[in-house]
Tab-separated table of C-alpha atoms in Angstrom:
chain	number	residue	atom	x	y	z
A	15	VAL	CA	-38.006	60.207	18.759
A	16	VAL	CA	-39.533	58.509	15.531
A	17	GLU	CA	-41.779	55.489	16.789
A	18	SER	CA	-42.840	54.526	13.286
A	19	VAL	CA	-42.946	55.751	9.645
A	20	GLY	CA	-45.638	55.544	6.920
A	21	GLU	CA	-45.324	54.660	3.135
A	22	ASN	CA	-42.639	56.203	1.094
A	23	VAL	CA	-40.937	57.739	4.053
A	24	ASN	CA	-37.224	56.906	3.619
A	25	GLU	CA	-35.577	60.140	5.158
A	26	VAL	CA	-36.012	59.056	8.759
A	27	ALA	CA	-36.330	55.533	10.411
A	28	PRO	CA	-37.684	54.215	13.822
A	29	GLY	CA	-35.385	55.319	16.586
A	30	ASP	CA	-34.186	58.725	14.865
A	31	VAL	CA	-34.125	61.832	16.746
A	32	VAL	CA	-35.938	64.676	15.083
A	33	ILE	CA	-37.068	68.206	15.669
A	34	PRO	CA	-40.793	68.991	14.403
A	35	THR	CA	-41.002	72.228	12.705
A	36	PHE	CA	-44.159	74.342	11.938
A	37	LEU	CA	-42.498	75.419	8.698
A	38	SER	CA	-41.989	72.936	5.928
A	39	GLU	CA	-39.212	72.344	3.423
A	40	CYS	CA	-40.312	70.069	0.522
A	41	GLY	CA	-37.057	70.496	-1.393
A	42	GLU	CA	-38.698	70.520	-4.605
A	43	CYS	CA	-40.704	73.779	-5.190
A	44	GLU	CA	-39.372	76.879	-6.698
A	45	ASP	CA	-39.049	78.525	-3.194
A	46	CYS	CA	-37.375	75.542	-1.509
A	47	CYS	CA	-34.838	75.423	-4.315
A	48	SER	CA	-33.982	79.105	-3.948
A	49	LYS	CA	-31.604	80.511	-1.333
A	50	ARG	CA	-33.870	83.558	-1.247
A	51	SER	CA	-36.957	82.100	0.599
A	52	ASN	CA	-37.816	79.688	3.379
A	53	LEU	CA	-41.610	79.619	2.392
A	54	CYS	CA	-42.404	76.247	0.911
A	55	SER	CA	-45.051	76.852	-1.700
A	56	LYS	CA	-45.772	73.158	-2.103
A	57	PHE	CA	-46.835	72.828	1.658
A	58	PRO	CA	-47.438	76.513	2.727
A	59	PHE	CA	-47.589	77.463	6.253
A	60	LYS	CA	-51.309	78.067	7.362
A	61	ILE	CA	-53.237	77.508	10.638
A	62	HIS	CA	-55.725	74.749	10.162
A	63	PRO	CA	-56.385	71.468	12.031
A	64	TRP	CA	-55.303	68.957	9.320
A	65	MET	CA	-52.171	67.421	7.990
A	66	PRO	CA	-50.505	69.454	5.143
A	67	ARG	CA	-51.170	67.182	2.341
A	68	TYR	CA	-54.532	65.677	3.498
A	69	GLU	CA	-57.734	67.735	4.343
A	70	ASN	CA	-58.147	65.502	7.339
A	71	SER	CA	-56.534	64.313	10.709
A	72	ARG	CA	-54.201	61.468	10.868
A	73	PHE	CA	-54.379	61.635	14.613
A	74	THR	CA	-56.658	60.068	17.212
A	75	ASP	CA	-56.843	59.401	20.996
A	76	LEU	CA	-56.972	56.129	22.803
A	77	LYS	CA	-60.730	55.923	22.108
A	78	GLY	CA	-60.503	56.563	18.499
A	79	GLU	CA	-61.828	60.085	18.614
A	80	VAL	CA	-60.226	62.575	16.120
A	81	LEU	CA	-57.447	64.756	17.417
A	82	TYR	CA	-56.710	68.111	15.555
A	83	HIS	CA	-53.112	69.069	14.471
A	84	PHE	CA	-51.804	72.214	15.591
A	85	LEU	CA	-49.210	74.172	13.381
A	86	PHE	CA	-48.471	70.662	11.768
A	87	VAL	CA	-46.488	69.744	14.909
A	88	SER	CA	-48.975	69.162	18.022
A	89	SER	CA	-46.100	69.001	20.380
A	90	PHE	CA	-48.047	69.205	23.599
A	91	SER	CA	-48.568	65.433	23.160
A	92	GLU	CA	-46.722	62.220	24.076
A	93	TYR	CA	-47.212	60.945	20.533
A	94	THR	CA	-48.055	62.966	17.348
A	95	VAL	CA	-48.280	62.396	13.569
A	96	VAL	CA	-46.098	64.705	11.607
A	97	ASP	CA	-45.573	64.951	7.993
A	98	ILE	CA	-41.981	64.173	6.761
A	99	ASN	CA	-41.510	67.804	5.461
A	100	HIS	CA	-42.006	69.004	8.997
A	101	VAL	CA	-39.308	67.102	10.739
A	102	VAL	CA	-35.528	67.431	10.719
A	103	LYS	CA	-33.188	64.702	11.690
A	104	ILE	CA	-30.487	65.663	14.422
A	105	ASP	CA	-27.576	64.152	16.100
A	106	PRO	CA	-29.029	62.061	19.109
A	107	ALA	CA	-26.012	63.194	21.180
A	108	ILE	CA	-27.639	66.578	21.505
A	109	PRO	CA	-29.459	67.078	24.810
A	110	PRO	CA	-33.204	67.127	24.053
A	111	ASN	CA	-33.742	69.979	26.371
A	112	ARG	CA	-31.519	72.020	24.284
A	113	ALA	CA	-32.427	70.697	20.890
A	114	CYS	CA	-36.142	71.718	21.270
A	115	LEU	CA	-35.103	75.279	21.492
A	116	PHE	CA	-34.226	75.035	17.694
A	117	GLY	CA	-37.883	74.319	16.665
A	118	CYS	CA	-38.679	78.065	16.934
A	119	CYS	CA	-36.958	80.284	19.477
A	120	ILE	CA	-33.397	80.087	18.577
A	121	ALA	CA	-33.959	79.632	14.969
A	122	THR	CA	-36.205	82.512	14.699
A	123	GLY	CA	-34.017	84.954	16.624
A	124	VAL	CA	-30.608	84.019	15.545
A	125	GLY	CA	-31.839	83.432	11.805
A	126	ALA	CA	-33.454	86.931	11.768
A	127	ALA	CA	-30.289	88.465	12.670
A	128	CYS	CA	-27.810	86.485	10.738
A	129	LYS	CA	-29.799	85.562	7.796
A	130	VAL	CA	-32.630	88.020	7.150
A	131	ALA	CA	-31.083	91.300	8.418
A	132	ASN	CA	-27.503	90.050	7.901
A	133	VAL	CA	-26.315	92.284	10.557
A	134	GLU	CA	-22.895	93.807	9.875
A	135	ALA	CA	-20.063	93.991	12.108
A	136	GLY	CA	-19.884	97.139	14.183
A	137	SER	CA	-23.481	98.124	13.621
A	138	THR	CA	-26.243	99.212	15.890
A	139	VAL	CA	-29.211	96.937	16.684
A	140	VAL	CA	-32.294	97.764	18.463
A	141	ILE	CA	-34.593	94.900	19.770
A	142	PHE	CA	-38.318	95.833	20.674
A	143	GLY	CA	-39.196	93.103	23.182
A	144	LEU	CA	-36.952	91.154	25.285
A	145	GLY	CA	-38.679	87.845	25.428
A	146	SER	CA	-37.046	84.651	24.366
A	147	ILE	CA	-37.132	85.612	20.625
A	148	GLY	CA	-35.821	89.053	21.319
A	149	LEU	CA	-32.970	87.541	23.354
A	150	ALA	CA	-32.387	85.115	20.474
A	151	VAL	CA	-32.023	88.046	18.103
A	152	ALA	CA	-29.271	89.519	20.524
A	153	LYS	CA	-27.467	86.264	20.379
A	154	GLY	CA	-27.569	86.492	16.540
A	155	ALA	CA	-26.600	89.920	16.575
A	156	LYS	CA	-23.610	89.407	18.792
A	157	LEU	CA	-22.511	86.394	16.542
A	158	CYS	CA	-22.532	88.884	13.564
A	159	GLY	CA	-20.243	91.399	15.462
A	160	ALA	CA	-22.742	94.100	16.331
A	161	ASN	CA	-21.196	96.986	18.317
A	162	ARG	CA	-24.335	98.203	20.164
A	163	ILE	CA	-27.298	96.087	20.969
A	164	ILE	CA	-30.036	98.092	22.529
A	165	GLY	CA	-33.127	96.418	24.144
A	166	VAL	CA	-36.476	97.886	24.539
A	167	ASP	CA	-38.958	96.699	27.010
A	168	VAL	CA	-41.663	97.835	29.548
A	169	ASN	CA	-39.967	95.705	32.309
A	170	PRO	CA	-36.816	97.167	33.677
A	171	ASP	CA	-35.874	93.967	35.403
A	172	LYS	CA	-35.225	92.399	31.948
A	173	PHE	CA	-32.151	94.390	31.318
A	174	GLU	CA	-29.890	92.429	33.706
A	175	ILE	CA	-31.157	89.266	32.139
A	176	ALA	CA	-30.534	90.639	28.544
A	177	LYS	CA	-26.972	91.587	29.382
A	178	LYS	CA	-26.165	87.850	29.507
A	179	PHE	CA	-27.378	87.610	25.942
A	180	GLY	CA	-25.425	90.359	24.482
A	181	VAL	CA	-27.577	93.391	25.138
A	182	THR	CA	-25.425	96.546	25.805
A	183	GLU	CA	-28.103	99.289	26.672
A	184	PHE	CA	-31.574	99.378	27.736
A	185	ILE	CA	-34.721	101.705	27.051
A	186	ASN	CA	-37.825	101.445	29.196
A	187	SER	CA	-40.463	102.371	26.838
A	188	LYS	CA	-42.672	103.643	29.758
A	189	ASP	CA	-39.943	106.286	30.617
A	190	CYS	CA	-39.903	108.284	27.426
A	191	GLY	CA	-41.522	111.189	28.797
A	192	ASN	CA	-42.944	113.429	26.070
A	193	GLU	CA	-40.901	112.030	23.345
A	194	SER	CA	-41.977	109.052	21.310
A	195	LEU	CA	-39.862	105.911	21.552
A	196	SER	CA	-38.386	106.334	17.955
A	197	GLN	CA	-37.294	109.887	19.062
A	198	VAL	CA	-35.408	108.324	22.007
A	199	VAL	CA	-33.744	105.737	19.868
A	200	LYS	CA	-32.731	108.410	17.336
A	201	GLU	CA	-31.130	110.474	20.021
A	202	MET	CA	-29.279	107.521	21.332
A	203	THR	CA	-27.994	106.322	18.048
A	204	GLY	CA	-27.281	109.735	16.106
A	205	GLY	CA	-30.047	109.354	13.663
A	206	GLY	CA	-31.340	105.776	13.902
A	207	ALA	CA	-30.390	102.197	14.354
A	208	ASP	CA	-28.977	100.148	11.446
A	209	TYR	CA	-31.203	97.215	12.252
A	210	CYS	CA	-34.516	97.228	14.297
A	211	PHE	CA	-36.360	93.991	15.471
A	212	GLU	CA	-39.850	94.050	16.432
A	213	CYS	CA	-40.540	90.960	18.743
A	214	VAL	CA	-43.771	91.697	20.413
A	215	GLY	CA	-46.478	91.576	17.856
A	216	LEU	CA	-48.056	95.144	17.981
A	217	ALA	CA	-48.812	97.133	15.004
A	218	SER	CA	-47.955	100.371	16.753
A	219	LEU	CA	-44.528	98.836	17.878
A	220	VAL	CA	-43.720	98.009	14.197
A	221	GLN	CA	-44.334	101.628	13.050
A	222	GLU	CA	-42.052	102.712	15.906
A	223	ALA	CA	-39.401	100.310	15.078
A	224	TYR	CA	-39.483	101.455	11.436
A	225	ALA	CA	-39.387	104.999	12.422
A	226	SER	CA	-36.351	104.171	14.585
A	227	CYS	CA	-34.210	103.127	11.653
A	228	ARG	CA	-31.761	105.183	10.006
A	229	LYS	CA	-32.676	106.691	6.651
A	230	GLY	CA	-30.920	105.355	3.489
A	231	TRP	CA	-30.115	101.845	4.918
A	232	GLY	CA	-32.038	101.092	7.955
A	233	LYS	CA	-33.740	97.736	8.169
A	234	THR	CA	-36.814	96.715	10.222
A	235	ILE	CA	-37.508	93.121	10.755
A	236	VAL	CA	-40.946	92.051	11.941
A	237	LEU	CA	-40.928	88.851	14.085
A	238	GLY	CA	-43.998	89.350	16.406
A	239	VAL	CA	-47.319	88.051	15.803
A	240	GLN	CA	-50.170	90.415	15.795
A	241	LYS	CA	-53.763	89.445	16.173
A	242	PRO	CA	-55.675	88.615	12.892
A	243	GLY	CA	-56.907	91.629	11.020
A	244	SER	CA	-54.276	94.220	12.309
A	245	GLN	CA	-53.271	96.919	9.968
A	246	LEU	CA	-50.040	98.935	9.616
A	247	SER	CA	-50.229	102.748	8.760
A	248	LEU	CA	-47.136	104.025	7.186
A	249	SER	CA	-46.685	107.428	5.494
A	250	SER	CA	-46.193	106.767	1.791
A	251	PHE	CA	-43.856	109.936	1.759
A	252	GLU	CA	-41.611	108.579	4.387
A	253	VAL	CA	-41.428	105.161	2.698
A	254	LEU	CA	-40.331	106.725	-0.600
A	255	HIS	CA	-38.007	109.466	0.792
A	256	SER	CA	-36.446	107.389	3.683
A	257	GLY	CA	-35.128	104.365	1.588
A	258	LYS	CA	-35.553	102.130	4.560
A	259	THR	CA	-36.518	98.501	4.488
A	260	LEU	CA	-39.499	96.813	6.201
A	261	THR	CA	-39.732	92.982	6.151
A	262	GLY	CA	-41.277	90.065	7.918
A	263	ALA	CA	-39.120	86.999	8.939
A	264	LEU	CA	-41.259	83.860	9.489
A	265	PHE	CA	-39.053	81.392	11.412
A	266	GLY	CA	-36.326	83.886	11.104
A	267	GLY	CA	-35.892	83.107	7.211
A	268	VAL	CA	-34.423	79.697	8.260
A	269	LYS	CA	-35.103	76.755	6.047
A	270	ALA	CA	-35.828	73.848	8.355
A	271	LYS	CA	-33.915	71.011	6.862
A	272	SER	CA	-31.068	73.062	5.345
A	273	ASP	CA	-30.440	75.603	8.069
A	274	LEU	CA	-31.307	73.920	11.336
A	275	PRO	CA	-28.142	71.430	11.108
A	276	LEU	CA	-25.928	74.302	10.723
A	277	LEU	CA	-27.282	76.109	13.543
A	278	LEU	CA	-27.069	72.979	15.670
A	279	LYS	CA	-23.388	72.693	14.685
A	280	ARG	CA	-22.732	76.056	15.935
A	281	TYR	CA	-24.165	74.986	19.180
A	282	ILE	CA	-22.145	71.744	19.361
A	283	ASP	CA	-19.028	73.764	18.564
A	284	ASN	CA	-19.830	75.989	21.394
A	285	GLU	CA	-19.980	79.083	19.065
A	286	LEU	CA	-23.641	79.443	19.963
A	287	GLN	CA	-24.659	79.328	23.759
A	288	VAL	CA	-28.165	78.416	24.469
A	289	ASP	CA	-28.212	77.047	28.036
A	290	GLU	CA	-29.330	80.360	29.554
A	291	PHE	CA	-32.503	80.276	27.769
A	292	VAL	CA	-33.796	77.415	29.714
A	293	THR	CA	-34.806	78.779	33.145
A	294	HIS	CA	-37.363	76.015	34.143
A	295	GLU	CA	-38.005	72.533	33.479
A	296	VAL	CA	-41.260	70.662	34.466
A	297	LYS	CA	-42.912	67.296	34.016
A	298	PHE	CA	-45.735	66.927	31.314
A	299	GLN	CA	-48.497	66.792	34.048
A	300	ASP	CA	-47.181	70.396	35.121
A	301	ILE	CA	-47.885	71.980	31.690
A	302	ASN	CA	-50.223	74.449	33.295
A	303	LYS	CA	-47.511	75.558	35.630
A	304	ALA	CA	-45.314	76.041	32.715
A	305	PHE	CA	-47.998	78.371	31.009
A	306	GLU	CA	-48.310	80.203	34.275
A	307	LEU	CA	-44.589	80.815	34.414
A	308	LEU	CA	-44.747	82.081	30.737
A	309	MET	CA	-47.698	84.487	31.176
A	310	GLY	CA	-46.324	85.844	34.307
A	311	GLY	CA	-42.969	86.770	32.747
A	312	LYS	CA	-41.097	84.629	35.160
A	313	CYS	CA	-39.301	82.349	32.720
A	314	ILE	CA	-37.461	82.724	29.319
A	315	ARG	CA	-38.107	79.252	28.094
A	316	CYS	CA	-39.726	76.528	30.176
A	317	VAL	CA	-38.949	72.944	28.825
A	318	ILE	CA	-41.609	70.120	29.365
A	319	TRP	CA	-40.401	66.740	29.744
A	320	MET	CA	-42.723	63.932	28.446
A	321	ASP	CA	-41.041	61.042	30.244
A	322	LYS	CA	-40.072	62.385	33.577
């Protein structure tokens, strides 16, 4: 909820309900004016401790000590300072414990399937990693009419959970025997999947996902975040001769201000169900418990309430 606004801010007013987003949309640069990109060039995404338009912080604690911004959002705080290009005004009637999912999870997964991959009806989709992002991809693929949605994970318990999100088949990557994961996928799909989504953040898994795509038209979309400095190794021969596509999709290709309201409308219209993503809700003082649940693989999404 907006507490106050600074100079020249007229897009929102005190009392408005907003979603803070780590990706900006200035609405003025060439990228923001194009339908082909969601990567604002005026306020580009980067990991640093400052406000996007100032090389300093606008954020202090009660003692006046400087606090540092994280991904332009700093959401683990009761109050934060956010640039206008990083907030999206929403309908206050939307429950906050559902609206918050659109700040990354839902937008990234559904956007990657519907907007970046543009999954076609009747197609075959393989999702590598069935965390919240992978499950959101499944939601998006189902919305697009995918016929087969194959989930890949090391945890067999996730298949029953994933069924609720639209996943139709499961591969335990630990049970591939002498075959590579991509060989198993190719055998299941008769030559490779139409769309593969890497949702873990492992260079080796990106390569397996790319190898799992069908030649000629297969698309691999990378959503997982690998550690800095990680490199991909692809055969230039295969890249040329296979005719496949490999692309990244930061924030699922979603433009924060332009596309989030459309996704939220699909939620309001009951076209996009998101309730099952929230498996736990905790008070702010129990934030460490939320991390434990996440790290232990015991939750999909844990919502933290600031005022309860």
